Tab-separated table of C-alpha atoms and ligand atoms in Angstrom:
chain	number	residue	atom	x	y	z
X	1	MET	CA	-20.402	-6.037	13.691
X	2	ASN	CA	-20.309	-2.120	13.358
X	3	ASN	CA	-22.103	-0.142	10.599
X	4	PHE	CA	-19.997	0.008	7.769
X	5	ARG	CA	-20.422	1.669	4.187
X	6	PHE	CA	-18.469	-1.005	1.432
X	7	HIS	CA	-18.662	0.736	-2.111
X	8	ALA	CA	-15.963	-0.164	-4.212
X	9	TYR	CA	-16.640	-0.026	-7.521
X	10	THR	CA	-13.556	-0.020	-10.224
X	11	ASP	CA	-14.367	-2.125	-12.599
X	12	ILE	CA	-11.504	-4.866	-12.529
X	13	ARG	CA	-10.263	-6.373	-15.673
X	14	PHE	CA	-7.972	-8.911	-14.165
X	15	GLY	CA	-5.869	-11.751	-16.336
X	16	LYS	CA	-3.932	-11.868	-19.000
X	17	GLY	CA	-4.082	-9.638	-22.065
X	18	GLN	CA	-7.150	-7.067	-20.249
X	19	VAL	CA	-4.994	-4.274	-21.212
X	20	ASN	CA	-6.931	-4.591	-24.991
X	21	CYS	CA	-10.107	-3.169	-22.608
X	22	LEU	CA	-8.260	0.338	-21.365
X	23	PRO	CA	-10.099	2.220	-25.437
X	24	GLU	CA	-13.442	0.947	-24.065
X	25	LEU	CA	-12.759	1.509	-20.148
X	26	LEU	CA	-11.488	5.340	-20.778
X	27	ALA	CA	-13.811	5.857	-23.755
X	28	PRO	CA	-16.809	7.078	-21.775
X	29	TYR	CA	-14.820	10.262	-20.285
X	30	GLY	CA	-13.365	11.952	-22.940
X	31	LYS	CA	-10.083	12.196	-25.893
X	32	ASN	CA	-7.868	13.868	-23.967
X	33	VAL	CA	-5.478	11.259	-21.600
X	34	LEU	CA	-2.866	11.940	-19.009
X	35	MET	CA	-0.970	8.838	-18.443
X	36	VAL	CA	1.004	8.997	-15.320
X	37	TYR	CA	4.590	6.684	-15.109
X	38	GLY	CA	6.987	5.758	-12.952
X	39	GLY	CA	10.622	5.569	-13.587
X	40	GLY	CA	10.595	3.286	-17.074
X	41	SER	CA	10.537	-0.206	-15.810
X	42	ILE	CA	7.098	0.224	-18.555
X	43	LYS	CA	9.219	1.114	-21.714
X	44	ARG	CA	11.548	-1.498	-20.635
X	45	ASN	CA	8.515	-4.390	-20.319
X	46	GLY	CA	7.067	-3.029	-23.792
X	47	LEU	CA	3.739	-1.720	-21.800
X	48	TYR	CA	4.628	1.673	-22.673
X	49	ASP	CA	4.360	0.646	-25.972
X	50	LYS	CA	1.114	-1.531	-25.917
X	51	ILE	CA	-0.610	1.281	-24.185
X	52	LYS	CA	0.255	3.754	-26.920
X	53	GLU	CA	-0.382	1.837	-29.548
X	54	LEU	CA	-3.956	0.637	-27.954
X	55	LEU	CA	-4.660	4.807	-27.373
X	56	ALA	CA	-4.143	5.871	-30.707
X	57	ASP	CA	-7.308	7.011	-31.215
X	58	PHE	CA	-6.992	9.293	-28.268
X	59	ASN	CA	-5.005	12.933	-27.473
X	60	ILE	CA	-2.534	11.125	-24.644
X	61	PHE	CA	-0.705	13.666	-22.955
X	62	GLU	CA	2.574	12.058	-20.130
X	63	LEU	CA	4.003	12.814	-16.822
X	64	GLY	CA	6.418	10.087	-16.620
X	65	GLY	CA	10.180	9.807	-13.945
X	66	VAL	CA	6.831	9.529	-11.112
X	67	GLU	CA	9.411	8.312	-7.962
X	68	PRO	CA	8.660	5.492	-5.782
X	69	ASN	CA	7.021	7.579	-2.666
X	70	PRO	CA	5.931	10.228	-5.282
X	71	ARG	CA	6.728	13.868	-4.444
X	72	ILE	CA	4.242	16.607	-4.510
X	73	THR	CA	6.758	18.191	-7.256
X	74	SER	CA	5.837	15.380	-9.826
X	75	VAL	CA	2.326	16.336	-8.623
X	76	ARG	CA	2.529	19.806	-9.434
X	77	ASN	CA	3.483	19.175	-12.634
X	78	GLY	CA	1.035	16.309	-13.579
X	79	VAL	CA	-1.619	18.952	-12.566
X	80	ALA	CA	-0.423	22.003	-14.616
X	81	ILE	CA	-0.430	19.650	-17.641
X	82	CYS	CA	-4.582	18.976	-16.337
X	83	LYS	CA	-5.113	22.354	-16.338
X	84	LYS	CA	-3.845	23.405	-19.704
X	85	GLU	CA	-4.584	20.734	-21.692
X	86	HIS	CA	-8.286	20.107	-20.756
X	87	ILE	CA	-7.356	16.851	-19.183
X	88	ASP	CA	-10.811	14.150	-19.197
X	89	VAL	CA	-9.489	10.907	-17.708
X	90	VAL	CA	-6.229	10.170	-15.945
X	91	LEU	CA	-4.521	6.992	-16.407
X	92	ALA	CA	-2.040	5.508	-14.334
X	93	VAL	CA	0.568	2.453	-15.487
X	94	GLY	CA	2.135	1.224	-12.402
X	95	GLY	CA	3.031	0.487	-8.915
X	96	GLY	CA	1.047	2.275	-5.850
X	97	SER	CA	3.420	5.428	-6.272
X	98	THR	CA	2.329	6.154	-9.695
X	99	ILE	CA	-1.423	5.445	-8.846
X	100	ASP	CA	-0.937	7.504	-5.359
X	101	ALA	CA	0.566	10.137	-7.163
X	102	ALA	CA	-2.519	10.138	-10.240
X	103	LYS	CA	-5.003	10.562	-7.975
X	104	VAL	CA	-3.874	13.657	-6.038
X	105	ILE	CA	-3.420	14.992	-9.531
X	106	ALA	CA	-7.127	14.000	-10.704
X	107	GLY	CA	-8.042	15.933	-7.908
X	108	GLY	CA	-5.570	19.206	-8.160
X	109	ALA	CA	-6.411	19.006	-11.463
X	110	LEU	CA	-10.122	20.735	-10.619
X	111	TYR	CA	-8.529	22.876	-7.321
X	112	ASP	CA	-7.600	26.152	-6.998
X	113	GLY	CA	-4.437	25.986	-4.692
X	114	ASP	CA	-1.532	23.798	-4.457
X	115	PRO	CA	-2.001	20.131	-4.567
X	116	TRP	CA	-0.157	20.069	-1.185
X	117	ASP	CA	-3.070	21.419	0.305
X	118	LEU	CA	-5.049	18.436	-0.725
X	119	VAL	CA	-2.047	15.863	1.474
X	120	THR	CA	-2.700	17.777	4.300
X	121	ASP	CA	-6.205	18.221	4.843
X	122	SER	CA	-8.095	15.975	2.657
X	123	ARG	CA	-11.287	17.886	3.078
X	124	LYS	CA	-10.599	20.205	0.662
X	125	ILE	CA	-10.627	16.976	-1.984
X	126	GLY	CA	-13.747	18.277	-3.968
X	127	LYS	CA	-14.701	17.311	-7.375
X	128	VAL	CA	-11.976	14.693	-9.122
X	129	LEU	CA	-11.212	13.349	-12.556
X	130	PRO	CA	-12.007	10.295	-13.980
X	131	ILE	CA	-9.261	7.911	-12.709
X	132	VAL	CA	-8.024	4.155	-14.151
X	133	THR	CA	-5.165	2.112	-13.507
X	134	VAL	CA	-2.978	-0.641	-14.909
X	135	LEU	CA	-1.039	-2.413	-12.301
X	136	THR	CA	2.045	-3.194	-12.358
X	137	LEU	CA	3.313	-3.354	-9.039
X	138	ALA	CA	1.358	-6.039	-5.961
X	139	ALA	CA	1.447	-4.243	-3.411
X	140	THR	CA	-0.697	-0.796	-2.242
X	141	GLY	CA	-4.403	-2.189	-3.392
X	142	SER	CA	-4.266	1.379	-4.704
X	143	GLU	CA	-5.918	0.112	-7.792
X	144	MET	CA	-9.230	-0.187	-5.235
X	145	ASN	CA	-9.026	1.945	-2.598
X	146	LYS	CA	-9.345	5.553	-1.786
X	147	ASN	CA	-5.813	6.340	-0.436
X	148	ALA	CA	-3.134	8.385	-2.058
X	149	VAL	CA	0.128	8.840	0.154
X	150	ILE	CA	2.652	11.736	-1.046
X	151	SER	CA	6.450	12.880	0.047
X	152	ASN	CA	7.313	16.646	0.722
X	153	ILE	CA	11.048	15.768	0.785
X	154	GLU	CA	11.697	19.936	1.584
X	155	THR	CA	9.693	19.352	5.180
X	156	ASN	CA	10.606	16.181	5.727
X	157	GLU	CA	6.948	14.919	5.355
X	158	LYS	CA	5.156	11.857	3.887
X	159	LEU	CA	1.417	12.198	3.969
X	160	GLY	CA	-1.512	9.816	3.470
X	161	THR	CA	-4.714	11.624	2.229
X	162	SER	CA	-8.006	9.932	1.200
X	163	SER	CA	-11.244	10.744	-0.575
X	164	HIS	CA	-13.989	8.461	-2.075
X	165	ASP	CA	-13.472	9.792	-5.063
X	166	PHE	CA	-9.755	8.800	-5.374
X	167	ILE	CA	-11.348	5.164	-6.307
X	168	PRO	CA	-10.223	4.734	-9.759
X	169	GLN	CA	-12.950	4.350	-12.321
X	170	ALA	CA	-11.013	0.817	-13.829
X	171	SER	CA	-8.084	-1.457	-13.153
X	172	ILE	CA	-5.895	-3.664	-15.677
X	173	CYS	CA	-4.992	-6.426	-13.262
X	174	ASP	CA	-2.888	-8.101	-15.667
X	175	PRO	CA	-0.802	-10.802	-13.143
X	176	GLU	CA	1.798	-11.059	-16.356
X	177	TYR	CA	3.142	-7.563	-15.697
X	178	LEU	CA	4.359	-8.873	-12.378
X	179	TYR	CA	7.053	-11.231	-14.100
X	180	SER	CA	9.709	-7.905	-14.382
X	181	LEU	CA	9.515	-6.984	-10.976
X	182	PRO	CA	13.404	-7.194	-9.574
X	183	ALA	CA	12.977	-9.410	-5.856
X	184	MET	CA	13.022	-6.990	-3.542
X	185	GLN	CA	9.825	-5.553	-5.087
X	186	THR	CA	7.880	-8.576	-4.846
X	187	ALA	CA	9.100	-9.693	-1.175
X	188	ALA	CA	8.636	-5.890	-0.516
X	189	GLY	CA	5.602	-6.035	-1.954
X	190	THR	CA	4.033	-8.801	-0.752
X	191	ALA	CA	5.211	-7.653	3.529
X	192	ASP	CA	2.871	-4.710	2.212
X	193	ILE	CA	0.376	-6.726	1.454
X	194	MET	CA	0.729	-8.427	4.843
X	195	SER	CA	1.200	-5.246	7.020
X	196	HIS	CA	-2.835	-4.317	5.582
X	197	ILE	CA	-3.993	-7.155	6.646
X	198	PHE	CA	-2.340	-7.331	9.987
X	199	GLU	CA	-3.483	-3.317	10.805
X	200	GLN	CA	-6.894	-4.617	10.320
X	201	TYR	CA	-6.851	-8.245	12.032
X	202	PHE	CA	-5.046	-6.894	14.899
X	203	THR	CA	-7.938	-4.904	16.658
X	204	SER	CA	-9.563	-5.288	19.425
X	205	HIS	CA	-13.294	-6.178	18.059
X	206	THR	CA	-14.822	-9.954	18.737
X	207	GLN	CA	-17.312	-10.436	16.648
X	208	ALA	CA	-16.069	-9.148	12.788
X	209	TYR	CA	-15.316	-13.041	12.508
X	210	ILE	CA	-15.725	-13.377	8.743
X	211	SER	CA	-13.341	-10.413	8.446
X	212	ASN	CA	-11.007	-12.718	10.727
X	213	ARG	CA	-11.120	-15.145	8.698
X	214	PHE	CA	-10.804	-13.035	4.889
X	215	ALA	CA	-7.619	-12.024	6.503
X	216	GLU	CA	-6.260	-15.369	7.366
X	217	GLY	CA	-6.702	-16.281	4.285
X	218	LEU	CA	-5.108	-13.916	2.830
X	219	LEU	CA	-1.995	-14.142	4.584
X	220	LYS	CA	-2.181	-17.670	3.834
X	221	THR	CA	-1.878	-16.950	0.260
X	222	CYS	CA	0.527	-14.377	0.750
X	223	ILE	CA	2.899	-16.966	2.587
X	224	LYS	CA	2.395	-19.527	-0.016
X	225	TYR	CA	2.778	-17.296	-2.737
X	226	CYS	CA	5.449	-14.869	-2.800
X	227	PRO	CA	8.569	-17.724	-2.202
X	228	ILE	CA	7.148	-19.096	-5.430
X	229	ALA	CA	7.148	-16.389	-7.117
X	230	LEU	CA	10.611	-15.185	-5.918
X	231	LYS	CA	11.951	-18.610	-7.530
X	232	GLU	CA	9.968	-18.348	-10.317
X	233	PRO	CA	9.535	-14.947	-11.534
X	234	GLY	CA	6.808	-16.233	-14.300
X	235	ASN	CA	4.616	-18.182	-12.316
X	236	TYR	CA	1.155	-16.943	-13.170
X	237	GLU	CA	-0.355	-18.990	-10.309
X	238	ALA	CA	1.856	-17.611	-8.405
X	239	ARG	CA	1.512	-14.162	-9.481
X	240	SER	CA	-2.001	-14.106	-10.201
X	241	ASN	CA	-2.316	-14.470	-6.625
X	242	LEU	CA	-0.561	-12.265	-5.107
X	243	MET	CA	-1.942	-9.602	-7.609
X	244	TRP	CA	-5.664	-10.437	-6.579
X	245	ALA	CA	-4.226	-10.665	-2.464
X	246	SER	CA	-3.208	-7.353	-3.135
X	247	THR	CA	-6.298	-5.781	-3.921
X	248	LEU	CA	-8.411	-8.021	-1.491
X	249	ALA	CA	-6.071	-6.314	1.684
X	250	LEU	CA	-6.926	-2.849	0.910
X	251	ASN	CA	-10.345	-2.097	-0.939
X	252	GLY	CA	-12.795	-1.664	2.520
X	253	LEU	CA	-13.250	-5.805	2.968
X	254	LEU	CA	-10.677	-6.398	6.103
X	255	SER	CA	-12.055	-3.401	8.062
X	256	ALA	CA	-15.945	-4.091	7.458
X	257	GLY	CA	-17.935	-4.010	10.943
X	258	LYS	CA	-14.286	-3.452	12.719
X	259	GLY	CA	-11.227	-1.510	12.795
X	260	CYS	CA	-9.015	1.286	14.727
X	261	ALA	CA	-6.011	3.035	14.209
X	262	TRP	CA	-2.866	1.599	12.468
X	263	THR	CA	0.348	1.326	13.937
X	264	CYS	CA	2.965	-0.208	11.822
X	265	HIS	CA	2.140	2.272	8.600
X	266	PRO	CA	2.133	6.257	10.419
X	267	ILE	CA	5.756	4.524	11.527
X	268	GLU	CA	7.125	3.563	8.595
X	269	HIS	CA	6.237	6.664	6.764
X	270	GLU	CA	8.508	8.433	8.839
X	271	LEU	CA	11.141	6.142	7.938
X	272	SER	CA	10.146	6.947	4.428
X	273	ALA	CA	10.235	10.773	5.198
X	274	TYR	CA	13.286	10.883	6.573
X	275	TYR	CA	15.163	7.908	4.431
X	276	ASP	CA	13.282	7.095	1.666
X	277	VAL	CA	12.961	3.990	2.368
X	278	THR	CA	11.119	1.213	0.285
X	279	HIS	CA	8.008	1.480	2.188
X	280	GLY	CA	7.220	-2.519	2.812
X	281	VAL	CA	10.938	-3.050	3.473
X	282	GLY	CA	10.455	-0.857	6.333
X	283	LEU	CA	7.112	-2.398	6.992
X	284	ALA	CA	8.874	-5.719	7.398
X	285	ILE	CA	11.407	-4.590	9.445
X	286	LEU	CA	9.308	-3.070	12.200
X	287	THR	CA	6.554	-5.767	12.068
X	288	PRO	CA	8.272	-8.500	14.352
X	289	ARG	CA	9.364	-5.879	16.781
X	290	TRP	CA	6.037	-4.181	16.926
X	291	MET	CA	4.621	-7.510	17.421
X	292	ARG	CA	6.831	-8.217	20.569
X	293	TYR	CA	6.339	-5.007	21.986
X	294	ILE	CA	2.345	-5.261	21.968
X	295	LEU	CA	2.274	-8.428	23.272
X	296	ASN	CA	0.909	-8.721	26.518
X	297	ASP	CA	-2.153	-10.497	28.689
X	298	ASN	CA	-4.703	-8.800	26.411
X	299	THR	CA	-3.103	-9.437	23.066
X	300	VAL	CA	-2.012	-13.100	24.052
X	301	ASP	CA	-4.902	-15.018	22.438
X	302	LYS	CA	-4.904	-12.863	19.207
X	303	PHE	CA	-1.965	-13.678	18.559
X	304	CYS	CA	-2.648	-17.164	18.995
X	305	GLU	CA	-5.490	-17.476	16.775
X	306	TYR	CA	-3.303	-15.868	14.458
X	307	GLY	CA	-0.046	-18.454	14.877
X	308	CYS	CA	-3.150	-21.350	14.905
X	309	ASN	CA	-4.874	-20.222	11.964
X	310	VAL	CA	-2.087	-18.995	9.789
X	311	PHE	CA	0.914	-21.100	10.557
X	312	ASP	CA	-0.537	-23.955	11.741
X	313	ILE	CA	0.972	-24.022	14.786
X	314	THR	CA	-0.741	-26.150	17.985
X	315	GLU	CA	1.303	-25.007	20.882
X	316	ALA	CA	-1.004	-24.543	24.146
X	317	ASP	CA	1.062	-22.487	26.336
X	318	PRO	CA	-0.137	-18.901	24.933
X	319	TYR	CA	2.752	-17.032	25.026
X	320	LYS	CA	5.093	-19.865	23.708
X	321	CYS	CA	2.242	-19.980	21.095
X	322	ALA	CA	2.329	-15.851	20.242
X	323	ASN	CA	5.870	-15.587	20.297
X	324	MET	CA	6.374	-18.598	17.932
X	325	ALA	CA	3.958	-16.633	15.100
X	326	ILE	CA	6.076	-13.976	15.527
X	327	ASP	CA	8.841	-15.259	15.185
X	328	ALA	CA	7.808	-17.347	11.810
X	329	THR	CA	6.543	-13.931	10.732
X	330	GLU	CA	10.260	-12.275	11.360
X	331	GLN	CA	11.758	-15.327	9.588
X	332	PHE	CA	9.251	-15.348	6.397
X	333	PHE	CA	10.521	-11.902	5.942
X	334	LYS	CA	14.104	-12.964	6.067
X	335	ASP	CA	13.812	-15.852	3.679
X	336	CYS	CA	11.981	-13.423	1.146
X	337	GLY	CA	15.455	-12.046	1.169
X	338	ILE	CA	14.335	-8.490	2.745
X	339	PRO	CA	17.194	-6.685	5.129
X	340	MET	CA	15.347	-7.076	8.465
X	341	THR	CA	17.135	-4.493	10.570
X	342	LEU	CA	17.186	-0.744	9.665
X	343	THR	CA	21.624	-0.928	10.253
X	344	GLU	CA	21.487	-2.946	7.375
X	345	ILE	CA	19.366	0.099	5.297
X	346	GLY	CA	21.511	3.019	6.177
X	347	ILE	CA	19.555	3.795	9.301
X	348	ASP	CA	21.431	4.990	12.862
X	349	GLU	CA	20.146	5.950	16.193
X	350	SER	CA	20.293	9.926	15.193
X	351	LYS	CA	16.761	11.083	14.179
X	352	LEU	CA	15.123	7.907	15.433
X	353	GLU	CA	13.527	10.579	18.211
X	354	LEU	CA	12.471	12.928	15.395
X	355	MET	CA	10.619	10.310	13.279
X	356	ALA	CA	8.876	8.912	16.804
X	357	GLU	CA	7.721	12.474	17.391
X	358	ASP	CA	6.116	13.029	13.897
X	359	THR	CA	4.620	9.855	14.011
X	360	ILE	CA	2.397	10.873	17.182
X	361	LYS	CA	2.238	14.061	15.566
X	362	TYR	CA	0.366	13.435	12.111
X	363	ASN	CA	-0.905	9.793	13.557
X	364	ASP	CA	-3.734	8.898	16.127
X	365	LEU	CA	-1.300	6.433	17.844
X	366	ASP	CA	-3.499	6.429	21.001
X	367	ARG	CA	-6.579	4.433	18.756
X	368	ALA	CA	-4.716	1.963	17.604
X	369	TYR	CA	-5.119	-1.766	19.365
X	370	VAL	CA	-2.575	-1.307	21.652
X	371	ALA	CA	-2.306	2.724	22.415
X	372	LEU	CA	1.659	3.943	22.245
X	373	ASN	CA	3.207	7.349	22.902
X	374	LYS	CA	5.967	8.675	21.744
X	375	GLU	CA	8.536	6.892	24.208
X	376	ASP	CA	6.326	3.772	22.702
X	377	VAL	CA	7.166	4.517	19.448
X	378	LEU	CA	11.090	5.279	20.023
X	379	ASN	CA	11.459	2.107	21.841
X	380	ILE	CA	10.013	-0.125	18.809
X	381	LEU	CA	12.512	1.856	16.248
X	382	LYS	CA	15.214	1.360	19.141
X	383	ALA	CA	14.212	-2.381	18.516
X	384	CYS	CA	14.474	-2.290	14.955
X	385	LEU	CA	18.291	-1.613	14.239
K	401	LIG	O1	9.329	3.848	-11.415
K	401	LIG	P1	9.410	2.630	-12.135
K	401	LIG	O2	10.075	2.654	-13.346
K	401	LIG	O3	7.865	2.275	-12.616
K	401	LIG	O4	9.568	0.880	-11.372
K	401	LIG	C1	8.951	0.569	-10.235
K	401	LIG	C2	9.208	1.418	-8.908
K	401	LIG	O5	11.462	1.843	-9.114
K	401	LIG	C3	9.380	-0.244	-9.944
K	401	LIG	N1	8.196	-1.510	-11.042
K	401	LIG	C4	6.930	-1.075	-10.274
K	401	LIG	N2	6.536	-1.867	-11.518
K	401	LIG	C5	7.076	-2.792	-12.306
K	401	LIG	C6	8.751	-2.308	-11.872
K	401	LIG	N3	9.265	-2.894	-12.025
K	401	LIG	C7	9.882	-3.900	-13.015
K	401	LIG	N4	8.514	-4.028	-13.495
K	401	LIG	C8	7.377	-3.744	-12.858
K	401	LIG	N5	6.019	-4.472	-13.203
K	401	LIG	O6	8.908	-0.528	-8.637
K	401	LIG	C9	9.353	0.540	-7.471
K	401	LIG	C10	8.404	0.925	-6.724
K	401	LIG	O7	7.423	1.164	-7.228
K	401	LIG	P2	6.592	1.816	-6.628
K	401	LIG	O8	5.181	2.182	-7.119
K	401	LIG	O9	6.892	3.454	-5.497
K	401	LIG	O10	5.810	0.952	-5.537
K	401	LIG	P3	4.580	0.363	-4.503
K	401	LIG	O11	3.384	0.057	-5.408
K	401	LIG	O12	5.146	-0.746	-2.896
K	401	LIG	O13	4.115	1.628	-3.842
K	401	LIG	C11	4.465	2.457	-2.588
K	401	LIG	C12	3.666	3.725	-2.533
K	401	LIG	O14	2.557	3.477	-2.051
K	401	LIG	C13	2.349	4.037	-0.987
K	401	LIG	C14	3.275	3.912	-0.212
K	401	LIG	O15	3.612	4.772	1.065
K	401	LIG	C15	4.312	4.051	-1.322
K	401	LIG	O16	4.492	5.920	-1.266
K	401	LIG	N6	1.249	3.597	-0.559
K	401	LIG	C16	-0.206	3.745	-0.871
K	401	LIG	C17	-0.939	3.220	-0.214
K	401	LIG	C18	-2.541	3.424	-0.921
K	401	LIG	N7	-2.661	4.368	-2.029
K	401	LIG	O17	-3.693	2.781	-0.783
K	401	LIG	C19	-1.330	2.047	0.709
K	401	LIG	C20	0.175	1.518	1.269
K	401	LIG	O18	0.130	1.341	2.844
K	401	LIG	C21	1.167	2.743	1.104
K	401	LIG	O19	1.567	3.556	1.924
K	402	LIG	ZN1	1.401	-0.247	2.975
């Protein structure tokens, strides 16, 4: 295995009623809290009122309206509040978009220039205000990781940045908050969790046996519980397993001792940058096409390993086995109700070339599991139409 650093320090409070710990978790950082949230789901499900009641002794300032695929404009607004009100700690209440925006706000609060600089160049991230989160969507793992993804609509850019100091100090993960999710967000969130696992599972490293078995366990968890959560939104067992899977899939555990550049995520970020699509939907569409495109003599055994260990496929012929595994992946996303072509989500051929070019421009796809150039990305995108 490769050398690695695993310092996932987030204080996770998992389970029913854990929001009651919020005052205790925020208190060490000070009284001035910036509460960041999205377009209103937390007002509809009662979480907003509950938090305001719990934090009656704190000075709460608010930034609501953070968009899915969060915009740099929202981040700038949050930074302005932090600077004006001497904010001590940033509290994100929501999904990955809200948490990601909160991270860059926390960095921007202690940075002199435009926070977009922190997105385009992570080396500029210096000191960061402490971040605490209340998670309401199982998908990104942002509640325990160092990443943030921010969109700039004016320039059609959606870029990831990261800092060790972006890792939240504490995260409250109460599976009951997932009950109010629309079915499509449950399905897209699961596709995102699975894609995080695939990006770390499909590498050329052969020695990280332990990471691969963790990965397969998490994939099986998604495949078992997403259909149950879709059928019974209030099923606690399903929601709690999905919620913990989302955290573990992208907190450094699966890439410990292995790793290479990611593929479907960079391509999806271009779909979102140009068409503002739901991240997990874009990933579900891309994943089986990418898998088929990179299936060759060097990768076939890895796909068989996936098929055998995750879908219990027993086919002896390696290519048949690999294709069955890829078909099963596609069918799973379909069965979850995710639209499985770009055409269905309103994307035509007109910008595919541009998106392929930008994918290569902003990312390191020559270091991916199977190295891809612009032509390859374009072919994968065309196969998704
Ligand atoms: O804005 P509100 O009203 O809260 O509604 C949200 C939003 O419309 C809604 N929602 C969230 N929790 C809910 C709920 N609705 C009802 N009940 C609840 N409990 O769901 C919609 C989507 O929310 P969003 O936060 O955008 O979803 P997600 O968690 O999937 O985050 C997606 C963003 O994270 C980035 C993606 O690119 C995308 O911008 N990613 C972040 C990563 C990271 N930080 O590590 C890694 C990922 O690969 C990903 O790129
Ligand atoms: Zn993702």
